[in-house]
PDB file of C-alpha atoms in Angstrom:
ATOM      1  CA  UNK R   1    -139.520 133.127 116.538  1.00  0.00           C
ATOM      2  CA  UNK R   2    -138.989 131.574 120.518  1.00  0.00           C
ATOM      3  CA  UNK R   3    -138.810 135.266 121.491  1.00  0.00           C
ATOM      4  CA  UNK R   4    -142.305 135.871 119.813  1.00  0.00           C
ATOM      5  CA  UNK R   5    -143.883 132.921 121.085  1.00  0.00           C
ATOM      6  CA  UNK R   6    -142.138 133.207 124.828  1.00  0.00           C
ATOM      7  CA  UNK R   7    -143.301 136.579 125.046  1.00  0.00           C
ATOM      8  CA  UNK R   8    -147.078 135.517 124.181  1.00  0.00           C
ATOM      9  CA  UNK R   9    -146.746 132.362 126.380  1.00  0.00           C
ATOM     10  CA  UNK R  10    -145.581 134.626 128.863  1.00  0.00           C
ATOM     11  CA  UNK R  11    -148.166 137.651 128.833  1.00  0.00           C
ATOM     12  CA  UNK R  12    -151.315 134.579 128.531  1.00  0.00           C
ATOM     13  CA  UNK R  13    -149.900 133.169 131.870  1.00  0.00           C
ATOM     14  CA  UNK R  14    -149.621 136.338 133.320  1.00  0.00           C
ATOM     15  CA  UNK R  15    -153.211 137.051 132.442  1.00  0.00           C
ATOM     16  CA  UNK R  16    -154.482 134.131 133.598  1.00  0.00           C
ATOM     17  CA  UNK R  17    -152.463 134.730 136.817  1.00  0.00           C
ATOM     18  CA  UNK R  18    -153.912 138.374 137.322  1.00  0.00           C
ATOM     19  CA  UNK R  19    -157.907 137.747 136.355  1.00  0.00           C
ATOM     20  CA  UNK R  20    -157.739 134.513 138.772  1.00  0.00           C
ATOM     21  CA  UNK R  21    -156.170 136.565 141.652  1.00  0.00           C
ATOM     22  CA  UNK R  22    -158.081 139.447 141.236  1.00  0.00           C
ATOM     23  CA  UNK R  23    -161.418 137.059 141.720  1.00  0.00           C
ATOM     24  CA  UNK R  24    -162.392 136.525 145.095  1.00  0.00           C
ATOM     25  CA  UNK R  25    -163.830 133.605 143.878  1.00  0.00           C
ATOM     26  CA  UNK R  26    -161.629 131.930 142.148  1.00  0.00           C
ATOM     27  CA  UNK R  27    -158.876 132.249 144.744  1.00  0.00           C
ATOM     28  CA  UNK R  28    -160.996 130.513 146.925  1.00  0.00           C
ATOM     29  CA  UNK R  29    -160.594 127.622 144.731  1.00  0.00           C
ATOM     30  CA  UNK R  30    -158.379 125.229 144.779  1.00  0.00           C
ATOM     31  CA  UNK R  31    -158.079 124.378 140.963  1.00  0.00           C
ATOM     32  CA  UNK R  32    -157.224 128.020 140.337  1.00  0.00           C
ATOM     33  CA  UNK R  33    -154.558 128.274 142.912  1.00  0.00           C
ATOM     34  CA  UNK R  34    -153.115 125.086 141.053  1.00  0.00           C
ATOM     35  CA  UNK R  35    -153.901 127.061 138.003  1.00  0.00           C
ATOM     36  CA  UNK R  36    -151.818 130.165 139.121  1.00  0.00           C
ATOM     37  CA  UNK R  37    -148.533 127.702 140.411  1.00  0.00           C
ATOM     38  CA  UNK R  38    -149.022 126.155 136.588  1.00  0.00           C
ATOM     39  CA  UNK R  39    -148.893 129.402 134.964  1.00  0.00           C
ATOM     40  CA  UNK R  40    -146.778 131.112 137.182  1.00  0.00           C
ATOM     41  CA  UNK R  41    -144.198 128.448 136.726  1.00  0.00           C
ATOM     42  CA  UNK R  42    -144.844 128.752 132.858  1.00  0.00           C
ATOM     43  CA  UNK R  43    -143.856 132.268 133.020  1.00  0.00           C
ATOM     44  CA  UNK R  44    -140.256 131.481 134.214  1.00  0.00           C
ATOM     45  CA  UNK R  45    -139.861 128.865 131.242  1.00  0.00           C
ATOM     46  CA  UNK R  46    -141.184 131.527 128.949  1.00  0.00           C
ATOM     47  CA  UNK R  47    -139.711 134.637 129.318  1.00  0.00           C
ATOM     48  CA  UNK R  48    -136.279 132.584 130.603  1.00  0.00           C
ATOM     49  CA  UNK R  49    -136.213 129.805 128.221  1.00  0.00           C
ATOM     50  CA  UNK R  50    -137.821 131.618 125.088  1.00  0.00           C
ATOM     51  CA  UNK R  51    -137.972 135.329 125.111  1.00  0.00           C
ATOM     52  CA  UNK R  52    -134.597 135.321 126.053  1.00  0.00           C
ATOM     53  CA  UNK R  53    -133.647 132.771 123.877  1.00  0.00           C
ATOM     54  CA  UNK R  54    -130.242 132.823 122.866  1.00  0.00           C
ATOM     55  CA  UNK R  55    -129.346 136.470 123.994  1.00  0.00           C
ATOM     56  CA  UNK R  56    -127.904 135.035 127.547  1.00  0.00           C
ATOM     57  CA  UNK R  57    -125.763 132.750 125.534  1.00  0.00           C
ATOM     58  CA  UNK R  58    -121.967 133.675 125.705  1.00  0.00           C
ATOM     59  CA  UNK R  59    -120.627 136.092 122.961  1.00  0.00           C
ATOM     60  CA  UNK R  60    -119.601 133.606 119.972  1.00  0.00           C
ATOM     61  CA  UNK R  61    -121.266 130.920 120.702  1.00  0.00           C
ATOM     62  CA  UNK R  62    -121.549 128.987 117.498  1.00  0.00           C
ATOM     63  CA  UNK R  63    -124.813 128.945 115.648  1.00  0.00           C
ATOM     64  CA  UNK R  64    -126.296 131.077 118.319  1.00  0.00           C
ATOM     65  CA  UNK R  65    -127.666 134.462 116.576  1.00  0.00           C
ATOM     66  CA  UNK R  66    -127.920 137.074 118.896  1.00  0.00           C
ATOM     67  CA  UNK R  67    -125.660 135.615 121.549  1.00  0.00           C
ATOM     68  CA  UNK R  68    -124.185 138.650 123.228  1.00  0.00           C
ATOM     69  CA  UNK R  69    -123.899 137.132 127.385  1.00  0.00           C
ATOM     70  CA  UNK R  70    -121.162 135.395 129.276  1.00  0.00           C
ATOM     71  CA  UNK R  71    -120.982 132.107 131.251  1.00  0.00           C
ATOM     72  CA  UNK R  72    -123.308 133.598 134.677  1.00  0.00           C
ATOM     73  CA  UNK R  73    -125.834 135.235 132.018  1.00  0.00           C
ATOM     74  CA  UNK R  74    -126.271 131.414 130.877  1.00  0.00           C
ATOM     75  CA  UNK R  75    -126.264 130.112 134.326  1.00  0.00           C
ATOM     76  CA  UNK R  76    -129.156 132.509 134.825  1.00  0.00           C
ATOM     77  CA  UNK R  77    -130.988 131.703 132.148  1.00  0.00           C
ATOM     78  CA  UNK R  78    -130.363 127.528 133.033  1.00  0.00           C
ATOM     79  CA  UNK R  79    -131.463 128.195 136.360  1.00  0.00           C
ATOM     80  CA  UNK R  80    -134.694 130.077 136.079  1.00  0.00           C
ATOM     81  CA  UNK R  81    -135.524 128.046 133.074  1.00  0.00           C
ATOM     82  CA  UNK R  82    -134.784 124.321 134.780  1.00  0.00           C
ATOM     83  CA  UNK R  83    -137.211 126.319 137.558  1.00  0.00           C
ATOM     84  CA  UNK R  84    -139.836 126.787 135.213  1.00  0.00           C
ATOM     85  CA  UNK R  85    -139.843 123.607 133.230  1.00  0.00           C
ATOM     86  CA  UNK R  86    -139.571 121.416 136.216  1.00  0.00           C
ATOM     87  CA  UNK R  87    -142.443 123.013 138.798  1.00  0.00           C
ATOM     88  CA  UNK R  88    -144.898 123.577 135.582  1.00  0.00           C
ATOM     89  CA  UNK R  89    -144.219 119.814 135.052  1.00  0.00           C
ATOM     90  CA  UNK R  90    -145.011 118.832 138.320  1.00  0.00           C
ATOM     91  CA  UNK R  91    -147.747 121.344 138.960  1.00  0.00           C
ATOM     92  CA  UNK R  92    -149.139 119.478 135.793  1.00  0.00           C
ATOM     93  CA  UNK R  93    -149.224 115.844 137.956  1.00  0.00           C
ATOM     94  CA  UNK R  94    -150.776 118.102 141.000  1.00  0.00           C
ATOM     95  CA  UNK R  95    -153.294 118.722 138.434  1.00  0.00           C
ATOM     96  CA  UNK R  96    -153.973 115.484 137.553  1.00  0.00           C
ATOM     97  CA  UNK R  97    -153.799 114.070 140.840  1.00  0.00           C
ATOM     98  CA  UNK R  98    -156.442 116.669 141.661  1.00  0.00           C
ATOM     99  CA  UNK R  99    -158.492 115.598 138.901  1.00  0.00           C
ATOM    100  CA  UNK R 100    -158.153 111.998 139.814  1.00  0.00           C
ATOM    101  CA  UNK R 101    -159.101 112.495 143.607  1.00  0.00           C
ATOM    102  CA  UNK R 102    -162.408 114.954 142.367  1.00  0.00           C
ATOM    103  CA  UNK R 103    -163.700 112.657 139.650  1.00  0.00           C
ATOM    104  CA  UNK R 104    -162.676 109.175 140.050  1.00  0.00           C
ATOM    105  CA  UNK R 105    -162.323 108.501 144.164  1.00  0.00           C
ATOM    106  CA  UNK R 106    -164.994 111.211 144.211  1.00  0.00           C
ATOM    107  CA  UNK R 107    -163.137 113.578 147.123  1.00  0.00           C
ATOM    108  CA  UNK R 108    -165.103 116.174 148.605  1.00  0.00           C
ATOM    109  CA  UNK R 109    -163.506 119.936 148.970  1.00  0.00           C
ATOM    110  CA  UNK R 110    -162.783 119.715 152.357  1.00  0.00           C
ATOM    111  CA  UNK R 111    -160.746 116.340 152.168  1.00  0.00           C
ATOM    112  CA  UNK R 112    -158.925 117.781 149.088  1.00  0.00           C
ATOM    113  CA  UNK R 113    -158.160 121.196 151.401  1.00  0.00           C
ATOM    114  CA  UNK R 114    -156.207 118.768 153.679  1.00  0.00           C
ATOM    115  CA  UNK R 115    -153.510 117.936 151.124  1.00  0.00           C
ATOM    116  CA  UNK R 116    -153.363 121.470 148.962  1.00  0.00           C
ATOM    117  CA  UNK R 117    -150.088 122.125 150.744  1.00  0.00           C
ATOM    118  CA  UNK R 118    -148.310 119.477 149.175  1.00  0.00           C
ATOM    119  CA  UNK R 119    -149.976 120.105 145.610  1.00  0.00           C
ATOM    120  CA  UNK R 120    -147.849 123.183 146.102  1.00  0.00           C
ATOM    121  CA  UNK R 121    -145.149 122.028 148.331  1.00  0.00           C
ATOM    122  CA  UNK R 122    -143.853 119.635 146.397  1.00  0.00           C
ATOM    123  CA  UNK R 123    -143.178 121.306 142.311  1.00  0.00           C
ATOM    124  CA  UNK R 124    -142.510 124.592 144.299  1.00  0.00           C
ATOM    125  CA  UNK R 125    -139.163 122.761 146.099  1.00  0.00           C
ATOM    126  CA  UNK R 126    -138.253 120.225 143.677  1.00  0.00           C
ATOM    127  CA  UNK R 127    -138.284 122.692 141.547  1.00  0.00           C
ATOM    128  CA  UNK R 128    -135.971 124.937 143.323  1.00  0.00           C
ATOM    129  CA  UNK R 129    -133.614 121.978 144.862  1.00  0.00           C
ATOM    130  CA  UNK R 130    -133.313 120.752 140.834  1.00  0.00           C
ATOM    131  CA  UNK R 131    -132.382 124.553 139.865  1.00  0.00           C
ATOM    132  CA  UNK R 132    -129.848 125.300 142.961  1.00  0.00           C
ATOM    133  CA  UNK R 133    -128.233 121.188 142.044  1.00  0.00           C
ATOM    134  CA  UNK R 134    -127.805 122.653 138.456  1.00  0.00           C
ATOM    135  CA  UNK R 135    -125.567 125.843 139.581  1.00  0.00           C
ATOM    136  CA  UNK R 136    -123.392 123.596 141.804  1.00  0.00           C
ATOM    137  CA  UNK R 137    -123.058 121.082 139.468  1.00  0.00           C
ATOM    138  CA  UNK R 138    -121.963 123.776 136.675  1.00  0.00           C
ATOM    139  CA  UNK R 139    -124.644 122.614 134.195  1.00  0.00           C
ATOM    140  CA  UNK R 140    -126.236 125.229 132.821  1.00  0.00           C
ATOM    141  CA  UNK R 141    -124.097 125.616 129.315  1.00  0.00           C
ATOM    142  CA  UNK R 142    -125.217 126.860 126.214  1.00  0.00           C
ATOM    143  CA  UNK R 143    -126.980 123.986 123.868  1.00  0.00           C
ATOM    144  CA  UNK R 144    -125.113 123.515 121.116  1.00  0.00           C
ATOM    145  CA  UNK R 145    -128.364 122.553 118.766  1.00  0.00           C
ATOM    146  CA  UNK R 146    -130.565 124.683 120.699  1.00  0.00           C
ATOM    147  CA  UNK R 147    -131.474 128.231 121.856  1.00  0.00           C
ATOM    148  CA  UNK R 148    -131.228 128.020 125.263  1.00  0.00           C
ATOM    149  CA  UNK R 149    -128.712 128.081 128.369  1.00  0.00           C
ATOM    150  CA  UNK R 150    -129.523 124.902 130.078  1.00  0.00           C
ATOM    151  CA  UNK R 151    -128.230 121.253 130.976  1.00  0.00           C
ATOM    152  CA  UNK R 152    -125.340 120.788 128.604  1.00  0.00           C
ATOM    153  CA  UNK R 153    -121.807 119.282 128.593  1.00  0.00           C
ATOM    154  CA  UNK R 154    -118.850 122.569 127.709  1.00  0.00           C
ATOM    155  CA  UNK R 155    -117.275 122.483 125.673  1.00  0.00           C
ATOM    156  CA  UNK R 156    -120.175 120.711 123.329  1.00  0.00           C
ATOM    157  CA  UNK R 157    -119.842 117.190 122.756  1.00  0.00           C
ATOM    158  CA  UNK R 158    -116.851 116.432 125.327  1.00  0.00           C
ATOM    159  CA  UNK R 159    -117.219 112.952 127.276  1.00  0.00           C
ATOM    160  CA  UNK R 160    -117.389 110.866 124.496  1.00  0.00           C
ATOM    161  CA  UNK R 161    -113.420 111.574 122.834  1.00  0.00           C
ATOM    162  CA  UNK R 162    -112.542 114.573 125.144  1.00  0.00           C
ATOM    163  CA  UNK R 163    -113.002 115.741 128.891  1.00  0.00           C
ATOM    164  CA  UNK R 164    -115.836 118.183 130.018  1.00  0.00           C
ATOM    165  CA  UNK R 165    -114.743 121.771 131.750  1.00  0.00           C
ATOM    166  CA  UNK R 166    -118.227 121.709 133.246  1.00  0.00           C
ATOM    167  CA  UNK R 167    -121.571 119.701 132.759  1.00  0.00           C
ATOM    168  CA  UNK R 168    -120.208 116.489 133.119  1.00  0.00           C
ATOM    169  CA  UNK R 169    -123.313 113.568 132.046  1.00  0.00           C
ATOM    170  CA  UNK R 170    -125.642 116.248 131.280  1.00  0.00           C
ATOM    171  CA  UNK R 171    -127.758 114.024 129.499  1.00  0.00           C
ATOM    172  CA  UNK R 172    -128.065 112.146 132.876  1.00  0.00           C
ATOM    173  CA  UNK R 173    -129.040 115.255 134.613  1.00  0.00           C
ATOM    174  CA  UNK R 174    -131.145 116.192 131.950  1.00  0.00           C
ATOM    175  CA  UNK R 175    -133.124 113.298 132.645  1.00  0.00           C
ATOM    176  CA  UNK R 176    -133.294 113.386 136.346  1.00  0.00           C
ATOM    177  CA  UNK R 177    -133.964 116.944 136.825  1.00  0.00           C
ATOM    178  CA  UNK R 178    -137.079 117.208 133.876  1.00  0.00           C
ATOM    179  CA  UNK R 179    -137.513 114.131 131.316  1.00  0.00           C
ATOM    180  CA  UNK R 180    -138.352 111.748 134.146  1.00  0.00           C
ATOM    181  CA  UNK R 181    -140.724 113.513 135.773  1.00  0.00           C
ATOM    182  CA  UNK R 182    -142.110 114.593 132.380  1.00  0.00           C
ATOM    183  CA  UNK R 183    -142.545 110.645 131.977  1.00  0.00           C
ATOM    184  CA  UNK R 184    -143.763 109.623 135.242  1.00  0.00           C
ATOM    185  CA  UNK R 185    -146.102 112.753 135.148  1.00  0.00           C
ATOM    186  CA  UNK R 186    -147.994 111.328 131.389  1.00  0.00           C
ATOM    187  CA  UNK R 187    -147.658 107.946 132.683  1.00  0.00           C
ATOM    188  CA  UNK R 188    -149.926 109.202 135.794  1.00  0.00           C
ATOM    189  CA  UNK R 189    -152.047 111.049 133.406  1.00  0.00           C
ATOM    190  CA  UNK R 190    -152.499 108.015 131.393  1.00  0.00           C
ATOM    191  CA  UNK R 191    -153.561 105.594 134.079  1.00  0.00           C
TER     192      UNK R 191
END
């Protein structure tokens, strides 16, 4: 089922990255340039994270139907899919930031022009820095309860009775490289 729905997740953002670029008009825009970072950063999650799904995952790996990688296939995977999830996550607060400068503070184009760069600047290279930290800090593992290479402990489970060959306080990473900005980006799109 992930490969199904990453596939389709994949192909809509790929349309809606083609019609907008194709459209002098809407590249001129500034929403739908924010719209094609969104989506093209969805269609690294996508195809990486779901269409792939568990056929990057070492050979054996338990639970994991369809396994049939090694160790760099899951790094791969980890990487490109931490690179997806984290710039469409914070392409999602340039969105909202760009919402909040248009409607509420009532920003004309020209101001909002001025600071387009870092609506970009910023997802594009945390984004990467997050992905590159994850190689070098060997945590892109195969989840034991999930689908996906990404920030995991190996062997699963180790740190608590045993110690970790790589991955060591995942669940820390885990929440600096993605869940916080996830919070900080709905608590933005709250207030």
């Amino acid at each position: 089922m992930p490969a199904f729905t990453g596939m389709l997740s994949f192909l809509s953002s790929g349309f809606l990255v083609q019609h907008i670029l194709r459209s002098k008009k809407q590249r001129h825009s500034m929403y739908s340039r924010l719209i094609v970072g969104l989506s093209s950063a969805d269609m690294f999650s996508s195809f990486f994270g779901f269409f792939l799904s568990t056929w990057p995952m070492p050979s054996g790996t338990w639970l994991a139907y369809g396994a049939s990688g090694n160790e760099h296939t899951c790094e791969m995977q980890g990487f490109f899919f931490q690179l997806g999830l984290c710039a469409a996550t914070l392409y999602q607060a340039s969105l909202v930031s760009f919402y909040f400068l248009t409607i509420s503070r009532g920003w004309s184009k020209s101001n909002l022009k001025r600071y387009e760069l870092l609506f970009h600047a910023l997802p594009c290279s945390v984004a990467l820095g997050t992905a590159v930290a994850g190689l070098f800090l060997q945590l892109y593992n195969a989840m034991p309860r999930g689908n996906v290479c990404w920030i995991q402990e190996s062997p699963p489970y180790c740190g608590e009775s045993f110690s970790c060959e790589r991955g060591e306080n995942a669940h820390i990473y885990r929440w600096g490289f993605v869940y916080g900005f996830v919070l900080v980006t709905f608590i933005w799109l709250v207030v």
